mmCIF file of C-alpha atoms in Angstrom:
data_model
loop_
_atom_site.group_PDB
_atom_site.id
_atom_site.type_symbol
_atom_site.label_atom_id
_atom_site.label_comp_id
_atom_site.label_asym_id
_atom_site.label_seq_id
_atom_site.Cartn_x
_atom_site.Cartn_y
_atom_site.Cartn_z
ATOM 1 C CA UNK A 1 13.840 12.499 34.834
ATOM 2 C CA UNK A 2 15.999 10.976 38.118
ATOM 3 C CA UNK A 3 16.775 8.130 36.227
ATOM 4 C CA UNK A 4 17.831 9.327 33.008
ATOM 5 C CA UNK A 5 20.217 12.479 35.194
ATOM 6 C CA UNK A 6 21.705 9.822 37.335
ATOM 7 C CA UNK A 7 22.826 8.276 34.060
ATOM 8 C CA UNK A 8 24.515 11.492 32.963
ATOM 9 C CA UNK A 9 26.156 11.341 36.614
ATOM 10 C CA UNK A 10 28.633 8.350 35.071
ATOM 11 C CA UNK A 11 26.703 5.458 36.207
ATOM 12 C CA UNK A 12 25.699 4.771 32.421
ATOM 13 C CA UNK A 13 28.530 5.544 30.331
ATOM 14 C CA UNK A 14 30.702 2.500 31.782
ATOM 15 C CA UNK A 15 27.940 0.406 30.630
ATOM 16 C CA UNK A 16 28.153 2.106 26.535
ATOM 17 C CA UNK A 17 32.007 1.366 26.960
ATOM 18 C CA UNK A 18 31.820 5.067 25.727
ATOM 19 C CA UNK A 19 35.641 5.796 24.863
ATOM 20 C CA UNK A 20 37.402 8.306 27.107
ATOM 21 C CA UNK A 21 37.990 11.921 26.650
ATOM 22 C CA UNK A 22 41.289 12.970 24.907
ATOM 23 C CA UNK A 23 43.719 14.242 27.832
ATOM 24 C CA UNK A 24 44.236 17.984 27.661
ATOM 25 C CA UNK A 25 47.245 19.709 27.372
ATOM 26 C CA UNK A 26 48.173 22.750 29.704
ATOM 27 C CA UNK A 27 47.909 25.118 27.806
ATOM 28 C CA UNK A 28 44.168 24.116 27.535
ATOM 29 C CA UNK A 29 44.200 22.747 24.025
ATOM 30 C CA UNK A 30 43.626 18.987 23.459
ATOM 31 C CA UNK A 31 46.957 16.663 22.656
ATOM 32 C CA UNK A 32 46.664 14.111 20.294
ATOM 33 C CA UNK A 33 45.503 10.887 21.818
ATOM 34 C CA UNK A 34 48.442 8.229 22.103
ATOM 35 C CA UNK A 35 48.860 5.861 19.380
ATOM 36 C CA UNK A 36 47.988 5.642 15.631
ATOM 37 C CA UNK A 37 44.168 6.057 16.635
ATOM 38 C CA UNK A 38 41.436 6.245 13.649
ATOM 39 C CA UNK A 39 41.523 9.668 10.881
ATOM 40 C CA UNK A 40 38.613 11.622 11.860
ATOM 41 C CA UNK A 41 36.129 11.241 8.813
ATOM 42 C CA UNK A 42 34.670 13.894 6.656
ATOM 43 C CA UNK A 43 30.823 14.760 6.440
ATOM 44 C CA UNK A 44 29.191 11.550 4.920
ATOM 45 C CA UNK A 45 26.328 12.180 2.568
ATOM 46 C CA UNK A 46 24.406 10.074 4.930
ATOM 47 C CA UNK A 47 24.670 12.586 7.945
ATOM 48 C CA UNK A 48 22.041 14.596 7.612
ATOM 49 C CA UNK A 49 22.063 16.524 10.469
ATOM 50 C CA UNK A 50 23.560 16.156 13.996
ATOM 51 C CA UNK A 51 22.617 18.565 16.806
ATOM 52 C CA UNK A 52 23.753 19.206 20.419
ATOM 53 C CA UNK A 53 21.570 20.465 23.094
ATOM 54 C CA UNK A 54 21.342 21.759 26.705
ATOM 55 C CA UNK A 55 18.469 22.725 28.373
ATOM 56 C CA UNK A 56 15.927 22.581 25.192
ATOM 57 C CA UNK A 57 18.246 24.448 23.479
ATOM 58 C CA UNK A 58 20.770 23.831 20.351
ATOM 59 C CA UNK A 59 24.105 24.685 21.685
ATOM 60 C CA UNK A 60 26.650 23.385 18.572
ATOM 61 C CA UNK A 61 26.103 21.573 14.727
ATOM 62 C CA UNK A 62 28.629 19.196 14.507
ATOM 63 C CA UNK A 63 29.362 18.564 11.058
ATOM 64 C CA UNK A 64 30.888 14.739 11.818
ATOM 65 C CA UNK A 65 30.237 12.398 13.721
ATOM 66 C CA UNK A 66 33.368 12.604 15.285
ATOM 67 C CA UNK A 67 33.016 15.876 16.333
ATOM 68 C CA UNK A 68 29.618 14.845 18.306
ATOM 69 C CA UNK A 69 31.390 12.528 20.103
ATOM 70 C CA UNK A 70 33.497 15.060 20.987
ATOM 71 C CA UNK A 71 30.998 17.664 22.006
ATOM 72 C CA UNK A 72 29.024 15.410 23.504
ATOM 73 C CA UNK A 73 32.124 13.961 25.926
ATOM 74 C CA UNK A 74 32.651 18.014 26.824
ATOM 75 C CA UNK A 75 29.123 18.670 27.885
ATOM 76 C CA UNK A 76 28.224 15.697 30.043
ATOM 77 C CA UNK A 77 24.754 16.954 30.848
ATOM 78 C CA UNK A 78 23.728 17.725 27.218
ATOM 79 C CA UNK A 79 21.923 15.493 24.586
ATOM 80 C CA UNK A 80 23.291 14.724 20.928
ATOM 81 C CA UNK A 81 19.998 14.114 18.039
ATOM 82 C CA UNK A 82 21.722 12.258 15.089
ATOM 83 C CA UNK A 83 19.921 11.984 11.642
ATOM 84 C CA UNK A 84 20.597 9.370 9.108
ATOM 85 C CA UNK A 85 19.629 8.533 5.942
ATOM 86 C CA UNK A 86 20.704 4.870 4.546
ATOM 87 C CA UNK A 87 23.696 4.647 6.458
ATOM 88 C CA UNK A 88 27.182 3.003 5.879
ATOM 89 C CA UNK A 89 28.236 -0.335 8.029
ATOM 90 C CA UNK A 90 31.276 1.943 9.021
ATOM 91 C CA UNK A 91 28.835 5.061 10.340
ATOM 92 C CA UNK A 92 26.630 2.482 12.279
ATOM 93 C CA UNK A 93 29.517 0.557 13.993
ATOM 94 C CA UNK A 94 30.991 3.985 15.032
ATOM 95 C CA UNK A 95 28.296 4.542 16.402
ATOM 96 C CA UNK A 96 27.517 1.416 18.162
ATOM 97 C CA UNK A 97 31.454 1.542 19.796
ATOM 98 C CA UNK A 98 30.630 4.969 21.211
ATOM 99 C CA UNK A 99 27.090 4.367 22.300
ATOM 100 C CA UNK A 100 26.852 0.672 23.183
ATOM 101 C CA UNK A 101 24.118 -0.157 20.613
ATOM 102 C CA UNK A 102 23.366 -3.415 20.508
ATOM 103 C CA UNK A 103 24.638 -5.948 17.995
ATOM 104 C CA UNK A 104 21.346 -7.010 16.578
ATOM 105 C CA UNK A 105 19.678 -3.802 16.237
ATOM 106 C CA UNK A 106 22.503 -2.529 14.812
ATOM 107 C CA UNK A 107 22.232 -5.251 12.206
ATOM 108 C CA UNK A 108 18.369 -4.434 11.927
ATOM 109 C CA UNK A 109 19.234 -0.974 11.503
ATOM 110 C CA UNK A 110 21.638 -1.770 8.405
ATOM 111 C CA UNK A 111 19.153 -4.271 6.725
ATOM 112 C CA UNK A 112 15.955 -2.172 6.999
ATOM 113 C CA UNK A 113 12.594 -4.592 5.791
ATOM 114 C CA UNK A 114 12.078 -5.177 9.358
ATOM 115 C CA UNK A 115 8.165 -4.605 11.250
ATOM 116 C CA UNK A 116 7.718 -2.519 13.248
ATOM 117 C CA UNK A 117 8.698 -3.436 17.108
ATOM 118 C CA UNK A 118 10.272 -1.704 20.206
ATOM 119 C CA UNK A 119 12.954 -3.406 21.918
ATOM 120 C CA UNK A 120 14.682 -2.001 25.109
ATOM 121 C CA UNK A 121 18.755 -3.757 25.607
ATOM 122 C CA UNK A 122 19.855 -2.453 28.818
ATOM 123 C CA UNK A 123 19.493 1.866 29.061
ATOM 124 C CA UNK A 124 18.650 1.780 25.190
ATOM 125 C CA UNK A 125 15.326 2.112 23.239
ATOM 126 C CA UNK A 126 15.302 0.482 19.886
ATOM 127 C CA UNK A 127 12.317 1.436 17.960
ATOM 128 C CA UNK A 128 11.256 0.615 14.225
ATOM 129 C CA UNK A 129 8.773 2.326 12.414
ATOM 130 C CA UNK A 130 7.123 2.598 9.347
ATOM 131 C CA UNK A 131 6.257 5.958 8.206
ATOM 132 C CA UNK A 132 3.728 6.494 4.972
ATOM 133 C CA UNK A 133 2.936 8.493 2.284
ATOM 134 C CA UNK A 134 0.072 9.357 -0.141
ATOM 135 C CA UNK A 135 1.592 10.406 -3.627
ATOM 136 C CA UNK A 136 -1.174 12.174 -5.110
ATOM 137 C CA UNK A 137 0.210 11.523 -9.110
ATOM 138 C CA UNK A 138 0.385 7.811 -9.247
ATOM 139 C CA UNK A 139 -2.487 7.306 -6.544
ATOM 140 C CA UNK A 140 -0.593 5.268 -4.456
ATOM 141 C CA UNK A 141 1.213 4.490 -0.957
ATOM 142 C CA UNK A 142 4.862 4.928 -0.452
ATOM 143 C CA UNK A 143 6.305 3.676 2.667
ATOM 144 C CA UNK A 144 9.301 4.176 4.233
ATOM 145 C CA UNK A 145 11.184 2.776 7.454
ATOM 146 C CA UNK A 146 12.807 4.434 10.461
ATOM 147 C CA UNK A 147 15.338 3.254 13.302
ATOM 148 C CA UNK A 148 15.544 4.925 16.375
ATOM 149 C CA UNK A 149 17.922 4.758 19.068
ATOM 150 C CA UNK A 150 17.014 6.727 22.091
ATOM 151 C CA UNK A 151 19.498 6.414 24.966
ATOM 152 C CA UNK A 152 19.903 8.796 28.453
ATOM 153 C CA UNK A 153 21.622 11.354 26.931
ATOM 154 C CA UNK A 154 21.449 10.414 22.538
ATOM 155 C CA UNK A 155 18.503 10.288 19.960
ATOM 156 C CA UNK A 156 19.842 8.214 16.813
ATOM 157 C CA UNK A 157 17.169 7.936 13.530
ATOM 158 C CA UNK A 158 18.266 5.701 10.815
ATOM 159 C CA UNK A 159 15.731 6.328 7.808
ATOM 160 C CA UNK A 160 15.833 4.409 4.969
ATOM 161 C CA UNK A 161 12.905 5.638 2.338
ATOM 162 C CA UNK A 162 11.656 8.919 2.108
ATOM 163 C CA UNK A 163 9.438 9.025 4.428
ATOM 164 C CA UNK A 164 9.584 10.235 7.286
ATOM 165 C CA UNK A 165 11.181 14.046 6.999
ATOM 166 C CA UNK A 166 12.327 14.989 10.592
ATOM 167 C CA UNK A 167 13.246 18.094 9.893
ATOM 168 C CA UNK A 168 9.760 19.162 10.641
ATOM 169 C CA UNK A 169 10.262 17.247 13.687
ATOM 170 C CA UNK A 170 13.194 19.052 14.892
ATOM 171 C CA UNK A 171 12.123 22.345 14.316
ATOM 172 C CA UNK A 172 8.705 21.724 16.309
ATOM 173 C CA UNK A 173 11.201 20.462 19.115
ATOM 174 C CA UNK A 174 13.128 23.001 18.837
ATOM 175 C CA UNK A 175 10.231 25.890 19.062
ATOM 176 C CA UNK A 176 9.093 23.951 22.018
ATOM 177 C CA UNK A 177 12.346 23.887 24.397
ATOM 178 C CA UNK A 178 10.128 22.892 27.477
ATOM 179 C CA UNK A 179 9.180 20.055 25.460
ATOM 180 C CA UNK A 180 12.360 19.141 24.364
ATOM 181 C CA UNK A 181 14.301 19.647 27.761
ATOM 182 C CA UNK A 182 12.423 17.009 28.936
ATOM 183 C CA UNK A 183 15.250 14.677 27.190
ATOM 184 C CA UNK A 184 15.523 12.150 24.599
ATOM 185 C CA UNK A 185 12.095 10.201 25.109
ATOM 186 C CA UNK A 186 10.803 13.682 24.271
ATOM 187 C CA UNK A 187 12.061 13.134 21.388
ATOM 188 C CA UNK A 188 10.706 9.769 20.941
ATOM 189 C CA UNK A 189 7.496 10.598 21.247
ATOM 190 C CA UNK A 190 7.679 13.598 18.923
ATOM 191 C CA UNK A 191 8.835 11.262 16.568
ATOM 192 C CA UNK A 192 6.223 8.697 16.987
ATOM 193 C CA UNK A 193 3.616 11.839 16.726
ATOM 194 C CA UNK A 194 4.991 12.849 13.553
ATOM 195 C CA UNK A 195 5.168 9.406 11.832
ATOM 196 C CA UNK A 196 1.431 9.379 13.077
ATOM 197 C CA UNK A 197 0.746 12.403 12.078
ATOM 198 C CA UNK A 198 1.886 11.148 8.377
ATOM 199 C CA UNK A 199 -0.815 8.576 8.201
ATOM 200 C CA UNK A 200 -4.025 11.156 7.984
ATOM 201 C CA UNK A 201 -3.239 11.940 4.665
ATOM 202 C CA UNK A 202 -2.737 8.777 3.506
ATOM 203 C CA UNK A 203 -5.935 7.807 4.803
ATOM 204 C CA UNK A 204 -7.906 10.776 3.320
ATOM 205 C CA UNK A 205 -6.054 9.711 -0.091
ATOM 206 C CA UNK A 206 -7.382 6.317 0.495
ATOM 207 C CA UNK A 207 -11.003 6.967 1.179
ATOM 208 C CA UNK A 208 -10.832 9.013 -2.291
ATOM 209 C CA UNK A 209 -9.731 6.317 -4.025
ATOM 210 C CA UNK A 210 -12.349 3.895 -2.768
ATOM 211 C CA UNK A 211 -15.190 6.536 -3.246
ATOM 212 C CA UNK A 212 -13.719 6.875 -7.036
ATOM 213 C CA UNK A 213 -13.708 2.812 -7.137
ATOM 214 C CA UNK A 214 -17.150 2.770 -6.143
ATOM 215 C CA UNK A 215 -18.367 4.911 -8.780
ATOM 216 C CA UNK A 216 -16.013 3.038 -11.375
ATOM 217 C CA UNK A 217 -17.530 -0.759 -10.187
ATOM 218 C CA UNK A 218 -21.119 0.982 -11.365
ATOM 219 C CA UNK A 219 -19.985 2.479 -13.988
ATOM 220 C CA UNK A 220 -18.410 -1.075 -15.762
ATOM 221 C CA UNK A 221 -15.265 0.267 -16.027
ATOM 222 C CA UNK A 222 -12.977 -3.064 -17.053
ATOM 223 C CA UNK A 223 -9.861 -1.549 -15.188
ATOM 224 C CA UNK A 224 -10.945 -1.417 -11.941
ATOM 225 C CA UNK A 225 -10.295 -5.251 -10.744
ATOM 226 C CA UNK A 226 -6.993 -4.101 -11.181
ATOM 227 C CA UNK A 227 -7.163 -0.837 -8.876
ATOM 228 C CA UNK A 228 -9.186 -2.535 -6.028
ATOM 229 C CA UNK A 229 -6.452 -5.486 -6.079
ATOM 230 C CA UNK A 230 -3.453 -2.815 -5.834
ATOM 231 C CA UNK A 231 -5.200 -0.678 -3.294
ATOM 232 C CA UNK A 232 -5.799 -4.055 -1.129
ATOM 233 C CA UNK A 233 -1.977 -5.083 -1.759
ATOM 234 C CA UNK A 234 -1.181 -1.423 0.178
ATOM 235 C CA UNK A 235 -3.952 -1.525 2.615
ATOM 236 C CA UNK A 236 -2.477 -4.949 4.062
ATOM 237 C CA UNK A 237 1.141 -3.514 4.022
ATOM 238 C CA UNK A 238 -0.782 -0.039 5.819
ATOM 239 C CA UNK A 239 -2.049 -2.167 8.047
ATOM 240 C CA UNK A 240 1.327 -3.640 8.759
ATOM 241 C CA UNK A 241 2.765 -0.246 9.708
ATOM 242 C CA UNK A 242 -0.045 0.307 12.075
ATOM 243 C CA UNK A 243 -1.235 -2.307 13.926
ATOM 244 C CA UNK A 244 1.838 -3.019 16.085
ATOM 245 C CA UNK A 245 2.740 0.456 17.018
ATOM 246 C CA UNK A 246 -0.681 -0.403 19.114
ATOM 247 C CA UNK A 247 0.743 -2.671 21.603
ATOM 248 C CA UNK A 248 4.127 -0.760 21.207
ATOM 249 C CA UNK A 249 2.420 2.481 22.614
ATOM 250 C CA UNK A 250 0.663 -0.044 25.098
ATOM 251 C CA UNK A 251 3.962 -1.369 26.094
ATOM 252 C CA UNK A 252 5.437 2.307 26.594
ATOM 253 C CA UNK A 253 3.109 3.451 28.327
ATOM 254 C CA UNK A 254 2.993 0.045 30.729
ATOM 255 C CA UNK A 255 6.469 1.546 31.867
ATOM 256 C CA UNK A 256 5.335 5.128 32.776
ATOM 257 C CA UNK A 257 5.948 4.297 36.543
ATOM 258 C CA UNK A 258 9.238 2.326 36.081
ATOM 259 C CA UNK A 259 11.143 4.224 34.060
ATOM 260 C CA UNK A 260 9.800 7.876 35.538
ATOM 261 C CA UNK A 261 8.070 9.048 32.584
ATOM 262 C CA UNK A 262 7.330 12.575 32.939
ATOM 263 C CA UNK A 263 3.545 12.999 33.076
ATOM 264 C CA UNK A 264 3.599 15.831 30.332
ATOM 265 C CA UNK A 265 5.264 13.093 28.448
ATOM 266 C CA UNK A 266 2.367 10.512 29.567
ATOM 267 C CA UNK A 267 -0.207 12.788 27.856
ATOM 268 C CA UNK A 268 1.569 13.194 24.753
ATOM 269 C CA UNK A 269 1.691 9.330 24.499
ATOM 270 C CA UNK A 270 -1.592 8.546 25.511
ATOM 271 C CA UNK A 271 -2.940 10.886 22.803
ATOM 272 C CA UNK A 272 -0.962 9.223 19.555
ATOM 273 C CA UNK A 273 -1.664 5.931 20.951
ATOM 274 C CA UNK A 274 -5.054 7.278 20.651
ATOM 275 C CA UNK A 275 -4.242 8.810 16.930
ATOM 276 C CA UNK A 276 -3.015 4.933 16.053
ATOM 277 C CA UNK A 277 -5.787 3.257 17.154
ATOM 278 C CA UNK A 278 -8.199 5.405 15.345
ATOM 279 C CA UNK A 279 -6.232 5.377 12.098
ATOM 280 C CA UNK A 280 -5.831 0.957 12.609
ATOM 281 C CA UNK A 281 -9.558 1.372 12.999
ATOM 282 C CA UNK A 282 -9.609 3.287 10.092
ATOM 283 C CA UNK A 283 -7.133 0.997 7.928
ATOM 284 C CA UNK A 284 -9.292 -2.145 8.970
ATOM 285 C CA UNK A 285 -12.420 -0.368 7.903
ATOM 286 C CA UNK A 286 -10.960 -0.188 4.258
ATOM 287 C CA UNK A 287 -9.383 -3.530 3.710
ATOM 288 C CA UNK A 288 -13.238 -4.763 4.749
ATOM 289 C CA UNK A 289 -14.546 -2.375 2.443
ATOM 290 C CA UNK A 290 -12.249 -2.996 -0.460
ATOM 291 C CA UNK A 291 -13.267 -6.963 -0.191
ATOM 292 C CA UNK A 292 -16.804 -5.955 0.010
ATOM 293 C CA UNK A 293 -16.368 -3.829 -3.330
ATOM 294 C CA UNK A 294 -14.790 -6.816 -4.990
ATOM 295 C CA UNK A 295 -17.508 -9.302 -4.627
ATOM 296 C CA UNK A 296 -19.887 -6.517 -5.944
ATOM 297 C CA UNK A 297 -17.813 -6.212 -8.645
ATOM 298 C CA UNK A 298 -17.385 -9.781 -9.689
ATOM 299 C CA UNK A 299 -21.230 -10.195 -9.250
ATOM 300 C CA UNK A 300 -21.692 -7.335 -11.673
ATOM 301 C CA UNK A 301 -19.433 -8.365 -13.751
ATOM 302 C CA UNK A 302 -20.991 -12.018 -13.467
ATOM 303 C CA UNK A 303 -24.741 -10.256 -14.107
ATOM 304 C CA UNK A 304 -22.926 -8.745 -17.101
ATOM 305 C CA UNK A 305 -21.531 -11.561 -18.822
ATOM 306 C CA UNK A 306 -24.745 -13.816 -17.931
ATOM 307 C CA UNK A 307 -26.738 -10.685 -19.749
ATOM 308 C CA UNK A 308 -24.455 -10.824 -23.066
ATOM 309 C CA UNK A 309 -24.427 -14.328 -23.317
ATOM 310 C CA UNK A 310 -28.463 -14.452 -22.688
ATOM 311 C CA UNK A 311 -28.431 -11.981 -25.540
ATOM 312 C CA UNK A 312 -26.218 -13.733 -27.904
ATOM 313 C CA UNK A 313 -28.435 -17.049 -27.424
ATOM 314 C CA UNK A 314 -31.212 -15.065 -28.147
ATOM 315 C CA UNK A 315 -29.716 -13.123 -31.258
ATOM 316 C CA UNK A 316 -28.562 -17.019 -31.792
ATOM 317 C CA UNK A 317 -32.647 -18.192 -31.563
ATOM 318 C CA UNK A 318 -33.990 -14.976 -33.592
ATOM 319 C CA UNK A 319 -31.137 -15.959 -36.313
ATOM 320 C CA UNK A 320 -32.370 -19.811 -36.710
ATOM 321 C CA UNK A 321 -35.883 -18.799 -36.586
ATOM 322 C CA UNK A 322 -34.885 -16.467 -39.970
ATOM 323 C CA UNK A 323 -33.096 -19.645 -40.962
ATOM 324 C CA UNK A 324 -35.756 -21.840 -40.419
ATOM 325 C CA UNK A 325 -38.272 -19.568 -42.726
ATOM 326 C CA UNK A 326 -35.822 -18.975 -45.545
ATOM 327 C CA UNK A 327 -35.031 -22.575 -45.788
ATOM 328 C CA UNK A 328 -38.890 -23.273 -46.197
ATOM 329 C CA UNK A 329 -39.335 -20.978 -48.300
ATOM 330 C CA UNK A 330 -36.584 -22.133 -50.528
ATOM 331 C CA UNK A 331 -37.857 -25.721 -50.493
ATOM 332 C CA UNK A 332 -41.383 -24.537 -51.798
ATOM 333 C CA UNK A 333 -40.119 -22.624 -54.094
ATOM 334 C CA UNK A 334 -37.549 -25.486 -55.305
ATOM 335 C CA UNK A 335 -40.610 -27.642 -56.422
ATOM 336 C CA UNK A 336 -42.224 -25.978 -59.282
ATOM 337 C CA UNK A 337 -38.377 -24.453 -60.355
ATOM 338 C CA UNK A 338 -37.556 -28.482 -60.977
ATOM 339 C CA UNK A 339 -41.019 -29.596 -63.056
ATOM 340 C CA UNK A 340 -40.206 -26.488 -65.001
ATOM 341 C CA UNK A 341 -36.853 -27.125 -65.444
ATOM 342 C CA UNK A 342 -37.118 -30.696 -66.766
ATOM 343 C CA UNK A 343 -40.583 -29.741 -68.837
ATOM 344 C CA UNK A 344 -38.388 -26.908 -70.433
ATOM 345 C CA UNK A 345 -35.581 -28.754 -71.471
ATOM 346 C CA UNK A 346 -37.777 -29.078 -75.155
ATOM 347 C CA UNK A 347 -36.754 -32.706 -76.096
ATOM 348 C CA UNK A 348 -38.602 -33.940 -79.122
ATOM 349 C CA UNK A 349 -38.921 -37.425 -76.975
ATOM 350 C CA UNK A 350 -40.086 -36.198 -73.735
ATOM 351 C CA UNK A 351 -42.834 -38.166 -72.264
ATOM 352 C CA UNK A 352 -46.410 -35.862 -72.020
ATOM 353 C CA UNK A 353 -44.421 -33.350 -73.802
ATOM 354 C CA UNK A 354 -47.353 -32.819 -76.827
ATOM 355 C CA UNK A 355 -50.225 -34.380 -74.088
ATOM 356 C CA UNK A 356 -53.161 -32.515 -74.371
ATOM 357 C CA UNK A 357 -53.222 -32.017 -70.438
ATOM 358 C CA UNK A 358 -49.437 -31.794 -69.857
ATOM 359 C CA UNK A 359 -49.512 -28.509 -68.984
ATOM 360 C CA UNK A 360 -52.592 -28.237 -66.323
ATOM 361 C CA UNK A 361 -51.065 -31.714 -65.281
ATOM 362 C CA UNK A 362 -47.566 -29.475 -64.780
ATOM 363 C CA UNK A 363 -49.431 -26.796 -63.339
ATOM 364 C CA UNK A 364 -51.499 -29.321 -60.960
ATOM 365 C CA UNK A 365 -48.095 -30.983 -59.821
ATOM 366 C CA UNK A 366 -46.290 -27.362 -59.103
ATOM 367 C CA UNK A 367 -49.869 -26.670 -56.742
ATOM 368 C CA UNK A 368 -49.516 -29.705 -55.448
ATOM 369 C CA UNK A 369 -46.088 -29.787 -53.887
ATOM 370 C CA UNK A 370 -46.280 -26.487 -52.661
ATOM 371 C CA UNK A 371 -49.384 -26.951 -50.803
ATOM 372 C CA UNK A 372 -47.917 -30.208 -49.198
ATOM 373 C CA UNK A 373 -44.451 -28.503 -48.562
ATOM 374 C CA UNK A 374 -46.135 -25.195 -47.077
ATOM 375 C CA UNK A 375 -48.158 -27.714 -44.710
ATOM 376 C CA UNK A 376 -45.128 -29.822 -43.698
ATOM 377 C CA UNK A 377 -43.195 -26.494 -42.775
ATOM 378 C CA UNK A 378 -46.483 -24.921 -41.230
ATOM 379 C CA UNK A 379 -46.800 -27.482 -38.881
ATOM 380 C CA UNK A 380 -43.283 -27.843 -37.743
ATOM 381 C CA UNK A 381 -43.469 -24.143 -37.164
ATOM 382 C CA UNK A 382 -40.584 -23.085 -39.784
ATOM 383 C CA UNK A 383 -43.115 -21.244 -41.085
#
């Protein structure tokens, strides 16, 4: 693009306060630059890959950063793709003194937790995404985050999580050298394709879980208040990652005719802002649905307690109506036991005891109470 090849032409690199190339010596090697000057570092751990290119095509795989500056100084029309992976403060402010990165997205960059956003500070891109994963063991969502830093002539990815893997990413660009001569926003947008690209499994994970949750809410299982409460927890932070690359897409694609945006480019962008807004469509669609499935569930589970408790009152009723008839029962039974308790006690002195009609009068009495009793209960409907 004009804009980005008049930047190779010098015009930008006084505004990155990019440091000048060592001096040369005759016989064609490079002299030491004057004064102590900084020890070139070995490989970090967090470097995971660094890359030149020319044309769509690798030319060199520095293994330091240093050396990538120093490629990258010798081949002023060539574009340097950094990868790293939870960075030092030291690699990040080397890099922001040779590229001009700005102070706060450098500090973004280091913290990570940020949303995701786009933010242009002068020639520079500064993107933040959040890529996604579906690990199919636990059933759940891992996230991770991604910085990138897309200048005229540099890509720089800061990943911290991990999710996204770029290598994929590189090797697509690198099958594709028309795509990728077409410079660093190439990249970009391969980028923002992939970490798209990432969400369709997640959201095929997803809509297996609800379908299981579903059958579990009908099926009583006691557990799944639990599920449907986690899956919501990562359906709002899904929805997090996806709802403001909308508007950032938007926003890109707002400055197609400023910034010269190649029109292959313009297609590419228009179709994952496309991708994005069907998978936010998508991501909405469950966090409604998950709500929906938890008011189902606490009305069964509300039917279900109402149903035992109806049960136990009636178990409750059946169990004082047994109550009820024993007790009668018992008190009928308790009348002639007394009159032939005391009249069998045999005391010489007992009143009636030698009567002629003691024992029909005994007999008489036992009849008697009973009746009454059995009527008393009868009519109170113990019996």
């Amino acid at each position: 693009m004009s804009e980005r090849e008049n930047g190779r032409n010098g015009g930008r690199r006084s505004v990155w306060r990019r440091a000048p190339a060592p001096p040369r010596s005759p016989a064609g090697g490079q002299a030491p630059a004057p004064g102590p000057g900084p020890a070139e570092p070995a490989e970090p751990a967090s470097v995971v890959r660094t890359a030149l290119y020319r044309d769509g095509v690798r030319v060199s795989s520095p293994a330091t950063l240093a050396e990538t500056y120093r490629e990258l100084r010798d081949q002023p029309s060539g574009m340097a793709w950094i990868g790293l992976a939870g960075p030092t403060a030291a690699e990040l402010h080397s890099l922001a003194v040779e590229f001009g990165l700005h102070p706060l997205a450098v500090e973004d960059a280091m913290e990570a937790h940020q949303r995701p956003k786009l933010e242009r500070y002068g020639d520079t891109l500064f993107v933040v995404l959040r890529a996604a994963r579906y690990l199919d063991a636990p059933e759940e969502v891992d996230f991770g985050e991604l910085h990138v830093f897309v200048g005229p002539d540099f890509v720089i990815t800061v990943r911290h999580g991990a999710a996204p893997d770029l290598s994929a990413v590189r090797r697509r660009m690198e099958d594709t050298p028309e795509l990728l001569r077409l410079g660093p926003e190439a990249v970009l947008y391969a980028i923002l394709d992939a970490v798209v690209d990432g969400y369709a499994p997640v959201v095929s994970g997803v809509q297996n879980d609800i379908d299981e949750i579903e059958t579990e809410v009908f099926r009583g299982d006691p557990e799944v208040s639990r599920r449907i409460y986690e899956l919501s927890r990562e359906m709002v932070e899904f929805q997090r990652a996806t709802r403001p690359l909308v508007g950032m897409l938007h926003g890109l694609m707002a400055g197609f005719a400023k910034y010269e945006t190649d029109e292959e480019l313009q297609r590419y962008l228009r179709d994952v802002a496309d991708h994005v807004t069907h998978i936010s469509e998508r991501v909405d669609g469950f966090r409604q649905a998950l709500s929906e499935i938890l008011t189902v569930n606490a009305t069964l589970v509300t039917q279900q307690q109402n149903a035992e408790m109806r049960a136990l009152a009636e178990a409750g009723f059946e169990q004082n109506e047994e109550i009820k008839k024993i007790s009668s029962w018992a008190a009928i039974l308790f009348a002639p036991t007394l009159v032939g308790t005391i009249y069998g006690m045999n005391f010489d002195h007992m009143p009636e005891l030698h009567w002629g009609f003691g024992y029909p009068f005994a007999i008489g009495l036992m009849g008697v109470v009973c009746t009454t009793l059995y009527l008393v209960f009868k009519r109170r409907d113990w019996l």
